[in-house]
Structures are given as C-alpha cells and as structure tokens.
Amino acid sequence: MPIEYPAANGGGVLAEHDAVRTRVGIFDVSHLGKAHVKGAGAVEFLNTAFTNDLNRIGAGQAQYTLCCTPEGGVVDDLIVYIRSQDDVLLIPNASNTSEVVRRLKQAAPAHILITDEHESYGVIAVQGPQSAALLTKLGLPTDMAYMSWVESDFQGSPVIVCRTGYTGEHGYELLPAWSETGKVWDACAALLPEFDGRVCGLGARDTLRTEMGYPLHGHELSLDISPVQARANWAVGWEKPAFWGRDALMAEKTRGAAWLLRALKAQDRGIPRPGMIVKNDAGAVLGEVTSGTFSPSIKTGIALALLSREVAVGDLVVVDVRGRDARMEVVNPPFVPSHVK
Amino acid sequence: MSSVPENLRYTEEHEWLANTSGVTKVGITDFAQDALGDIVYVQLPSLGAKISAGAVCGEVESTKSVSEIYAPVSGSVSAINERLAVEPELINAEPYEGGWLFEVEIEGNPEGLLSPEEYRKAIGA
C-alpha cells in the first residue's frame, strides 16, 4: 500500500480523502494480520483474554477489542469476527499479529487451535457514501448492520463482506482468499470512474481516522498507554470476571489515569505532528501529540494528544511546532460527524 | 515528466529564481512540489528580512512531510506571496507562476546556481 497514488492519476492525500468523505475510495489493506481461533469454546476462551465483552455479540457480528498485558499495557487493538462459538477470525495490526498469536497460544487450552492466517485472506476496504452502490454492482450484499458480516461470493470465489472500516464513513471490508484478492481489487477499481471514486493510500487512511479520533496502535494505544488513558473504556467489559490486565486497569480506573487522550484543533495555521510538546500559556508541559495532521475536511491542523488529566475540553493550549507556538483548543472528537451507522 | 522552464535558474535544493541580479522571484520547482505532494502550509521569511544563500528561510509542509526552504541567494526580502497563506495549494498547481514564494533583492554575486540543463541532470529528467 503506497502513502498515496500519483497526482497525475487523480491521486494525492487530499483527493483520496475527499473521495472517501463524499463518494467512495478503496484501500488495499491486505497487510493487516489475520488469525483463526478454532475449537470448542473458542469465544469463551477469547472472552477471558481480550478486554471487550464478547457476550455482547453473536455469530455474524464483529467487535473492536484490546489485547492487554497483565500490567494493562496494550499489545494490540483488533477486530474479532465470530463465525460460531467455536470458530473465530481475528484481524490484528500487521506488526502485532505474531505477538497476539503467541500470547493466545500460551494461554489457550490444548484443544483450541490458534493459527496465523496471514496469507489466507486479502483485505480490501471499500469506504464512503457510495460504497454500497459499488458493491451492489459487484453482486455483493450490503444491507448488514454496522459491525456485522456475511459470507458471500464473487464470481465463484468466497468473499467475507463486513460492515466495518477505519474512516468514519459508511463502508465495508472485503476478505477474499489471498489468491483471489487481485481479481476483486481489479473489479472494484474498474467501477471507480463511475462514482468518481479513488484508489487510496496510507496517507488518506491516516487523515480519515485522525478526523474521527480513532486510535492507531503505537500512537494512541501502546504498552505504555492503557485503554483507561486512551479513553477506550467503552471497549472494556468491566463487569467480566476476568480478562488480561483486568486488575491493573480496574485500579487505574478507580484512582483516575494520570494522562488522558484529548483532541486538539488548531486556531491558527500550525499543523501538529506526533511527538510535539503541548504546553499551557505559562509554558508548563502538559503532554505530547500522539497523532497530528492537516485535516483535509476542516482545513486546519488537528491532533490527538496524551495530556495531563487536569486539562479539560474548552481549554486553550500551545503546541510547540518546530519552535513556533501554535494555539490549539481542546475539543471532543470526532472532528467531523461520523456516518458509520 | 517534471517541467523545467528554460528562462529560470535553479538550486540543488529544488528552488528556482527568475533573475540572477536585481530583484528576483523565488519558488520551488515542479519536481519538488510533485515529490512533496499536497502542500497545506507555507512559512515564508518576513518582509524586509535579510536572508543568506544556503541558509534556511522558511518551510513548506505537505500532507506527507515538512521541508525547509533554503535561500537560493543572499539579499533582503522585498515581497512575499500573500496568497499562499490561504491557498498553499497554488504551489502544486502553478509552481512557476501563482505559486512563487517571495521576492528578494539580491546582494553580491549569486554562486552555485544551475542552468535548466544542469538541473534536469540533477533530477534525472
């Protein structure tokens, strides 16, 4: 997956971003990890490992969850797809898959098999208000609820169609067999001109998810940034008797996290970038930017930042943009309305 | 293929200038804007500022990266392109026209400038 496609072909981060917000864009995210968890009680086992409560969903549904360490650090954030109580598909981040699989294997009872399926599936994200119209032209189903999925087929090859995505728009993720992914990609790409759609790269994927305030592992969630700090409490089943990191996270939640993830919107032309220091008016350090970019939708700098807990929405802060002070306001994400549902 | 107009002079840092004495407009080349991608912010030297050849005098930020602008010659800044504050994308659309960065009143004899042919060679065009 490139950062962006050539400007000469109508690409570029801004054009690709705009296509997804207003029409449709397709992303080849086959680099994402894939793993199977199979065997009697697979869902029950995963529910003792990952943070979110899998009893909230059933077969044909998907859930965002976290794989934590006993200390409450985040090994990865991932999506769990339930086929049946004994058959589950995981989509972790590419670089964390082997560690998630290792931890699951170590903890699982012998009869539950956990396998890395990286080259079993490709992943094509079709995102934007016209995504359903595009899939309909391919003969694929589109009327599932958000975070639901079905097994379908395209020209005789099986394709899993999920109502999921990372852009904040109505969208789908298609999982054909790895060997058939090129065929599905070409079919999607061939329909793009009809919708004035675009093939999209990693740059637009990042600006789209940052506008939604979605975390990216390694930036907003990490071994050092817990879900309590990242304000991902909604992805934790606090009532569950057990999950990895439960005690540490409960303790942090009870005493209050020292740092909290906040969203910042620039008041001038400064563009915040990861690692930049956030200060108050008096120059005292409040924390740092974890993700920052130029928002193509609102045409201003936006950031996610891990800040001292006393900072509140509405506060004005200063970001050190390579030696210049840029003024930013603490706001509630998302920066643009979500259309996932 | 990047455009390298015959009537300009160039630097190895991918800037162009229209004249080599008196007052000259300065900008970044078509090759540079294409490599940077969508430009979303430009910081220019202030009006009247003294700049010296080879020193950083501003920056161009794209959706992908931040790049410094190096003064192609020494002199004092006699005009800046105010339009870029609200339309930085002009640099992408018209790097040699509406997307010029600033004007400088040249002091001394500029050194190390490249002819169009030399610049084409430098970028492998």
Coordinates of C-alpha atoms in Angstrom, one line a residue:
Chain A
M1 CA 0.0 0.0 0.0
P2 CA 1.5 3.3 -1.0
I3 CA 1.3 6.6 1.0
E4 CA -0.7 8.0 -1.9
Y5 CA -1.4 7.3 -5.5
P6 CA 0.1 9.6 -8.3
A7 CA -1.4 13.0 -8.6
A8 CA -1.3 12.6 -12.4
N9 CA -3.9 9.8 -12.0
G10 CA -6.2 11.9 -9.7
G11 CA -4.5 10.7 -6.5
G12 CA -2.8 12.5 -3.7
V13 CA -3.9 12.5 0.0
L14 CA -6.4 15.4 -0.3
A15 CA -8.1 14.0 -3.4
E16 CA -8.3 10.5 -1.9
H17 CA -9.6 11.8 1.4
D18 CA -12.3 13.8 -0.3
A19 CA -13.3 10.8 -2.4
V20 CA -14.0 8.7 0.7
R21 CA -15.9 11.5 2.5
T22 CA -18.1 12.4 -0.4
R23 CA -18.1 9.4 -2.8
V24 CA -16.1 6.2 -2.5
G25 CA -12.5 5.1 -2.1
I26 CA -10.8 1.6 -2.0
F27 CA -7.8 0.7 0.1
D28 CA -5.7 -2.5 -0.2
V29 CA -5.1 -3.3 3.5
S30 CA -4.1 -6.9 2.9
H31 CA -1.1 -6.2 5.1
L32 CA -3.5 -6.4 8.2
G33 CA -3.0 -9.6 10.3
K34 CA -5.4 -12.5 10.2
A35 CA -5.7 -15.4 12.6
H36 CA -8.1 -18.2 13.3
V37 CA -9.1 -19.4 16.8
K38 CA -10.9 -22.7 16.5
G39 CA -12.1 -25.4 18.9
A40 CA -14.9 -25.9 21.4
G41 CA -15.4 -22.8 23.5
A42 CA -13.2 -20.5 21.3
V43 CA -15.3 -17.5 22.0
E44 CA -15.5 -18.3 25.7
F45 CA -11.7 -18.5 25.8
L46 CA -11.2 -15.3 24.0
N47 CA -13.6 -13.6 26.4
T48 CA -11.2 -14.4 29.2
A49 CA -8.3 -12.8 27.3
F50 CA -9.5 -9.7 25.4
T51 CA -11.0 -6.7 27.1
N52 CA -14.3 -6.2 25.4
D53 CA -17.3 -8.5 26.3
L54 CA -17.9 -11.0 23.5
N55 CA -21.2 -11.9 25.1
R56 CA -22.5 -8.6 23.6
I57 CA -22.3 -10.0 20.1
G58 CA -23.2 -13.3 18.3
A59 CA -22.4 -15.2 15.2
G60 CA -22.1 -12.9 12.1
Q61 CA -21.0 -9.9 14.2
A62 CA -17.7 -8.3 14.8
Q63 CA -16.3 -6.4 17.8
Y64 CA -13.4 -4.0 18.5
T65 CA -11.3 -5.1 21.4
L66 CA -7.9 -4.9 23.0
C67 CA -5.3 -7.4 23.9
C68 CA -3.6 -6.2 27.1
T69 CA -0.6 -7.2 29.2
P70 CA -1.2 -8.1 32.9
E71 CA 0.1 -4.6 33.6
G72 CA -2.7 -3.0 31.4
G73 CA -0.5 -2.0 28.5
V74 CA -1.9 -2.6 25.1
V75 CA -0.3 -5.4 22.9
D76 CA -2.7 -4.6 20.1
D77 CA -6.2 -3.4 19.3
L78 CA -8.0 -5.7 16.9
I79 CA -11.4 -6.8 15.5
V80 CA -12.9 -10.2 16.4
Y81 CA -15.3 -11.8 13.9
I82 CA -17.5 -14.6 15.4
R83 CA -18.4 -17.3 13.0
S84 CA -19.7 -19.6 15.7
Q85 CA -19.0 -20.1 19.4
D86 CA -16.2 -22.5 18.2
D87 CA -14.8 -20.5 15.2
V88 CA -13.4 -17.0 15.3
L89 CA -11.5 -14.8 12.9
L90 CA -9.2 -12.1 14.3
I91 CA -7.8 -9.1 12.4
P92 CA -5.0 -7.6 14.4
N93 CA -2.5 -5.0 13.3
A94 CA 0.1 -6.4 10.9
S95 CA 3.1 -5.9 13.1
N96 CA 1.4 -7.2 16.3
T97 CA -0.2 -10.3 15.0
S98 CA 2.6 -12.7 15.9
E99 CA 2.7 -11.4 19.5
V100 CA -1.1 -11.7 19.8
V101 CA -1.0 -15.2 18.5
R102 CA 1.9 -16.1 20.8
R103 CA 0.1 -14.9 23.9
L104 CA -3.1 -16.7 22.9
K105 CA -1.3 -19.9 22.2
Q106 CA 0.4 -19.7 25.5
A107 CA -2.9 -19.3 27.4
A108 CA -5.3 -21.5 25.4
P109 CA -6.4 -25.0 26.4
A110 CA -4.8 -27.6 24.2
H111 CA -7.9 -28.3 22.1
I112 CA -8.2 -24.7 20.9
L113 CA -6.1 -24.1 17.8
I114 CA -4.7 -20.7 17.1
T115 CA -3.2 -20.2 13.7
D116 CA -1.7 -17.3 11.8
E117 CA -3.6 -17.0 8.6
H118 CA -1.8 -14.0 7.1
E119 CA -1.8 -15.4 3.6
S120 CA -5.2 -16.9 3.7
Y121 CA -7.1 -13.7 3.2
G122 CA -6.6 -10.3 1.5
V123 CA -8.4 -7.3 2.8
I124 CA -9.9 -4.6 0.6
A125 CA -11.7 -1.6 2.4
V126 CA -14.4 0.0 0.3
Q127 CA -15.4 3.2 2.1
G128 CA -17.6 6.2 1.5
P129 CA -21.3 7.1 0.9
Q130 CA -21.3 5.3 -2.5
S131 CA -19.6 2.1 -1.1
A132 CA -22.9 0.2 -1.0
A133 CA -23.7 1.2 -4.6
L134 CA -20.3 0.0 -5.8
L135 CA -20.6 -3.4 -4.0
T136 CA -24.2 -3.8 -5.4
K137 CA -22.7 -3.6 -8.9
L138 CA -20.4 -6.4 -8.0
G139 CA -23.3 -8.5 -6.8
L140 CA -22.1 -8.4 -3.2
P141 CA -24.5 -8.0 -0.2
T142 CA -24.6 -4.6 1.5
D143 CA -27.6 -4.4 3.9
M144 CA -25.9 -5.7 7.1
A145 CA -25.9 -3.7 10.3
Y146 CA -22.8 -1.8 11.3
M147 CA -20.2 -4.3 12.7
S148 CA -21.9 -7.3 11.1
W149 CA -20.7 -9.5 8.3
V150 CA -21.8 -12.3 5.9
E151 CA -20.1 -14.9 3.8
S152 CA -20.8 -14.3 0.1
D153 CA -19.1 -15.0 -3.2
F154 CA -17.7 -13.1 -6.1
Q155 CA -17.6 -14.9 -9.5
G156 CA -17.5 -18.2 -7.7
S157 CA -14.8 -17.3 -5.1
P158 CA -15.8 -16.9 -1.4
V159 CA -15.6 -13.4 0.0
I160 CA -16.4 -12.3 3.5
V161 CA -18.2 -8.9 3.4
C162 CA -18.0 -6.9 6.7
R163 CA -19.7 -3.6 7.5
T164 CA -16.5 -2.3 9.1
G165 CA -13.9 0.3 8.4
Y166 CA -11.5 2.9 9.8
T167 CA -12.7 6.1 8.0
G168 CA -15.9 7.2 9.8
E169 CA -17.9 6.7 6.6
H170 CA -20.4 4.0 5.7
G171 CA -18.2 1.3 4.4
Y172 CA -17.2 -2.3 4.0
E173 CA -14.2 -4.5 4.3
L174 CA -13.9 -7.4 1.8
L175 CA -12.0 -10.5 2.7
P176 CA -11.4 -12.7 -0.4
A177 CA -8.9 -15.6 -0.4
W178 CA -5.4 -14.1 -0.7
S179 CA -5.0 -15.7 -4.2
E180 CA -8.3 -14.1 -5.4
T181 CA -7.7 -10.6 -3.9
G182 CA -6.2 -9.2 -7.1
K183 CA -9.3 -10.2 -9.0
V184 CA -11.6 -8.5 -6.5
W185 CA -9.4 -5.4 -6.3
D186 CA -9.4 -5.0 -10.1
A187 CA -13.2 -5.4 -10.2
C188 CA -13.7 -2.7 -7.6
A189 CA -11.1 -0.4 -9.2
A190 CA -12.8 -0.8 -12.6
L191 CA -16.0 0.6 -11.1
L192 CA -14.4 3.7 -9.6
P193 CA -14.7 6.0 -12.6
E194 CA -18.5 5.6 -12.5
F195 CA -18.6 7.0 -9.0
D196 CA -15.6 9.4 -9.4
G197 CA -14.0 7.2 -6.7
R198 CA -10.3 6.8 -6.0
V199 CA -7.8 4.2 -5.1
C200 CA -6.5 5.4 -1.7
G201 CA -3.2 5.1 0.2
L202 CA -2.0 5.1 3.8
G203 CA -1.9 8.9 3.9
A204 CA -5.6 9.3 3.4
R205 CA -6.2 6.3 5.7
D206 CA -4.4 8.3 8.4
T207 CA -6.1 11.6 7.9
L208 CA -9.5 9.9 7.8
R209 CA -9.0 8.0 11.0
T210 CA -7.5 11.0 12.8
E211 CA -10.5 13.2 11.9
M212 CA -12.6 10.5 13.7
G213 CA -10.3 10.4 16.7
Y214 CA -9.8 6.7 16.1
P215 CA -6.6 5.4 17.9
L216 CA -3.7 3.9 16.0
H217 CA -1.7 1.3 17.9
G218 CA 1.8 2.6 18.6
H219 CA 0.4 6.2 18.8
E220 CA -2.7 6.4 21.0
L221 CA -2.5 2.8 22.4
S222 CA 0.7 1.0 23.3
L223 CA 2.4 -1.0 26.0
D224 CA 2.8 2.4 27.8
I225 CA -0.7 3.8 27.0
S226 CA -3.5 1.9 28.6
P227 CA -7.1 1.9 27.4
V228 CA -8.0 4.0 30.5
Q229 CA -5.6 6.7 29.4
A230 CA -6.7 6.4 25.8
R231 CA -10.4 6.7 27.0
A232 CA -11.2 3.4 25.3
N233 CA -13.2 2.3 28.3
W234 CA -16.1 1.5 26.1
A235 CA -14.0 -1.4 24.6
V236 CA -13.5 -2.9 28.1
G237 CA -16.1 -5.3 29.6
W238 CA -15.6 -4.1 33.2
E239 CA -18.2 -6.5 34.5
K240 CA -16.4 -9.5 33.2
P241 CA -14.8 -11.6 36.0
A242 CA -11.5 -12.0 34.0
F243 CA -9.6 -10.5 31.1
W244 CA -5.9 -9.8 30.6
G245 CA -4.9 -6.7 32.5
R246 CA -8.1 -6.5 34.5
D247 CA -6.7 -5.8 37.9
A248 CA -4.2 -3.2 36.8
L249 CA -6.9 -1.5 34.6
M250 CA -9.5 -1.5 37.4
A251 CA -7.0 0.0 39.8
E252 CA -6.1 2.7 37.3
K253 CA -9.7 3.5 36.5
T254 CA -10.5 3.7 40.2
R255 CA -7.7 6.1 41.1
G256 CA -8.0 8.1 37.8
A257 CA -5.5 8.0 35.0
A258 CA -2.6 10.5 35.2
W259 CA -2.8 11.1 31.5
L260 CA -5.8 11.2 29.2
L261 CA -6.1 11.2 25.4
R262 CA -7.6 14.5 24.2
A263 CA -8.3 16.0 20.8
L264 CA -6.8 19.4 19.7
K265 CA -8.0 21.7 17.0
A266 CA -5.6 24.4 15.7
Q267 CA -6.7 28.0 16.0
D268 CA -4.0 29.2 13.5
R269 CA -2.1 27.7 10.6
G270 CA 0.1 25.4 12.7
I271 CA 0.0 21.7 11.9
P272 CA 0.7 19.4 14.9
R273 CA 2.7 16.3 14.3
P274 CA 3.4 13.3 16.6
G275 CA 5.9 13.9 19.4
M276 CA 5.4 17.7 19.5
I277 CA 5.2 19.1 23.1
V278 CA 1.9 20.5 24.4
K279 CA 2.2 23.4 27.0
N280 CA -0.1 25.8 28.8
D281 CA 0.2 29.6 28.4
A282 CA 2.8 29.7 31.2
G283 CA 5.0 27.3 29.3
A284 CA 4.4 24.3 31.6
V285 CA 4.5 21.0 29.8
L286 CA 1.1 19.3 29.7
G287 CA 1.9 16.3 27.5
E288 CA 2.6 15.5 23.8
V289 CA 0.9 14.9 20.5
T290 CA 0.4 11.3 19.6
S291 CA -1.1 11.8 16.1
G292 CA -1.3 15.1 14.3
T293 CA -2.1 16.1 10.7
F294 CA -3.7 18.7 8.5
S295 CA -7.4 17.9 8.4
P296 CA -8.5 17.9 4.7
S297 CA -12.2 18.2 5.7
I298 CA -12.0 21.2 8.1
K299 CA -8.8 22.6 6.5
T300 CA -6.9 23.1 9.8
G301 CA -4.4 21.3 12.0
I302 CA -5.8 18.6 14.2
A303 CA -4.2 16.3 16.8
L304 CA -4.7 13.6 19.3
A305 CA -2.6 14.2 22.4
L306 CA -1.9 12.5 25.7
L307 CA -2.3 15.2 28.3
S308 CA -2.2 15.7 32.0
R309 CA -5.6 14.7 33.5
E310 CA -6.4 18.3 34.6
V311 CA -6.7 19.5 31.0
A312 CA -10.4 19.9 30.1
V313 CA -12.4 20.3 26.9
G314 CA -12.5 24.0 26.0
D315 CA -9.0 24.7 27.4
L316 CA -6.6 26.6 25.1
V317 CA -3.1 25.0 24.9
V318 CA 0.0 25.7 23.0
V319 CA 1.8 23.2 20.7
D320 CA 5.5 23.7 20.0
V321 CA 5.6 23.4 16.2
R322 CA 9.3 23.3 15.5
G323 CA 10.0 26.2 17.8
R324 CA 6.8 28.2 16.9
D325 CA 3.9 28.3 19.4
A326 CA 0.7 27.2 17.7
R327 CA -2.5 27.8 19.7
M328 CA -5.0 24.9 19.8
E329 CA -8.3 24.3 21.6
V330 CA -9.1 21.1 23.4
V331 CA -12.2 19.6 21.8
N332 CA -14.3 16.5 21.8
P333 CA -13.7 14.1 18.9
P334 CA -14.7 13.4 16.2
F335 CA -13.6 16.5 14.2
V336 CA -16.2 15.7 11.5
P337 CA -19.5 13.8 12.0
S338 CA -19.4 10.0 11.9
H339 CA -21.5 8.2 9.2
V340 CA -20.7 4.6 10.1
K341 CA -24.3 3.9 11.2
Chain B
M1 CA 7.9 14.4 -16.5
S2 CA 8.7 17.5 -14.4
S3 CA 8.7 20.8 -16.1
V4 CA 12.0 22.8 -16.0
P5 CA 11.4 26.1 -17.8
E6 CA 14.3 27.5 -19.9
N7 CA 14.1 31.0 -18.6
L8 CA 14.9 30.2 -14.9
R9 CA 17.9 29.3 -12.8
Y10 CA 17.8 26.6 -10.2
T11 CA 19.5 25.3 -7.0
E12 CA 20.3 21.8 -5.8
E13 CA 17.7 22.3 -3.1
H14 CA 15.0 22.5 -5.8
E15 CA 14.3 26.2 -5.8
W16 CA 14.0 28.4 -8.9
L17 CA 14.7 32.0 -9.4
A18 CA 13.9 34.3 -12.3
N19 CA 16.9 36.6 -12.2
T20 CA 20.4 36.5 -11.0
S21 CA 20.8 40.2 -10.2
G22 CA 18.5 43.0 -9.1
V23 CA 15.1 41.7 -7.7
T24 CA 14.0 38.1 -8.3
K25 CA 11.1 35.9 -7.6
V26 CA 11.9 32.6 -5.9
G27 CA 9.8 29.4 -5.8
I28 CA 10.2 25.7 -5.6
T29 CA 10.3 23.5 -8.7
D30 CA 7.7 21.3 -10.3
F31 CA 9.9 18.3 -9.4
A32 CA 9.9 19.4 -5.7
Q33 CA 6.1 20.1 -5.5
D34 CA 5.4 16.7 -7.0
A35 CA 7.7 14.9 -4.6
L36 CA 6.2 16.8 -1.6
G37 CA 2.6 16.0 -2.5
D38 CA -0.4 18.2 -1.5
I39 CA 1.1 21.4 0.2
V40 CA -1.0 22.6 3.1
Y41 CA 1.1 25.2 4.9
V42 CA 3.9 27.5 4.0
Q43 CA 6.0 29.6 6.3
L44 CA 7.8 32.4 4.5
P45 CA 10.5 34.8 5.6
S46 CA 9.1 38.2 6.7
L47 CA 9.1 41.2 4.6
G48 CA 12.5 43.1 4.8
A49 CA 14.3 40.1 6.4
K50 CA 17.9 39.6 5.4
I51 CA 18.5 36.1 4.1
S52 CA 21.8 34.4 3.2
A53 CA 22.4 32.0 0.5
G54 CA 22.1 28.4 1.6
A55 CA 20.5 29.2 5.0
V56 CA 17.0 28.1 6.0
C57 CA 14.5 30.9 5.5
G58 CA 11.1 29.1 5.7
E59 CA 9.3 25.8 5.4
V60 CA 6.8 24.0 3.2
E61 CA 4.5 21.4 4.8
S62 CA 2.7 18.9 2.8
T63 CA 0.3 16.1 3.9
K64 CA 3.3 13.9 3.8
S65 CA 6.3 15.9 5.2
V66 CA 7.8 19.2 6.2
S67 CA 10.7 20.6 4.1
E68 CA 12.8 23.6 4.7
I69 CA 13.2 26.4 2.2
Y70 CA 16.8 27.4 1.6
A71 CA 17.6 30.9 0.4
P72 CA 19.0 30.5 -3.1
V73 CA 20.8 33.8 -2.9
S74 CA 21.7 36.4 -0.3
G75 CA 19.7 39.6 0.0
S76 CA 16.7 41.2 1.5
V77 CA 13.1 40.1 1.1
S78 CA 11.2 42.7 -0.9
A79 CA 7.8 40.9 -1.3
I80 CA 6.1 37.7 -0.1
N81 CA 3.3 35.9 -1.8
E82 CA 0.4 36.6 0.5
R83 CA -2.0 34.3 -1.4
L84 CA -0.1 31.3 -0.1
A85 CA -1.4 31.9 3.4
V86 CA -4.9 30.9 2.3
E87 CA -4.1 29.0 -1.0
P88 CA -0.9 27.0 -0.3
E89 CA -2.1 24.5 -3.0
L90 CA -1.1 27.1 -5.6
I91 CA 2.5 25.8 -5.3
N92 CA 1.2 22.4 -6.5
A93 CA -0.9 23.9 -9.3
E94 CA 1.4 26.6 -10.6
P95 CA 4.9 26.2 -9.1
Y96 CA 6.4 28.7 -11.5
E97 CA 3.6 31.3 -11.6
G98 CA 0.9 31.8 -8.9
G99 CA 2.9 29.6 -6.5
W100 CA 6.0 31.8 -6.2
L101 CA 7.2 32.1 -2.6
F102 CA 8.9 35.5 -2.2
E103 CA 10.9 38.2 -3.9
V104 CA 14.5 39.0 -2.9
E105 CA 16.7 42.0 -3.7
I106 CA 19.9 40.2 -4.5
E107 CA 23.2 41.3 -2.8
G108 CA 26.5 40.3 -4.3
N109 CA 27.0 37.7 -7.0
P110 CA 25.0 34.5 -6.6
E111 CA 27.0 31.3 -6.7
G112 CA 26.3 27.7 -7.4
L113 CA 23.1 28.2 -9.4
L114 CA 22.2 25.6 -12.0
S115 CA 21.2 26.1 -15.6
P116 CA 18.0 24.3 -16.7
E117 CA 20.1 21.7 -18.4
E118 CA 22.2 21.1 -15.2
Y119 CA 19.0 21.0 -13.0
R120 CA 17.4 18.4 -15.4
K121 CA 20.5 16.3 -15.0
A122 CA 20.3 16.7 -11.2
I123 CA 16.8 15.3 -11.1
G124 CA 17.4 12.7 -13.7
A125 CA 14.9 14.3 -16.0

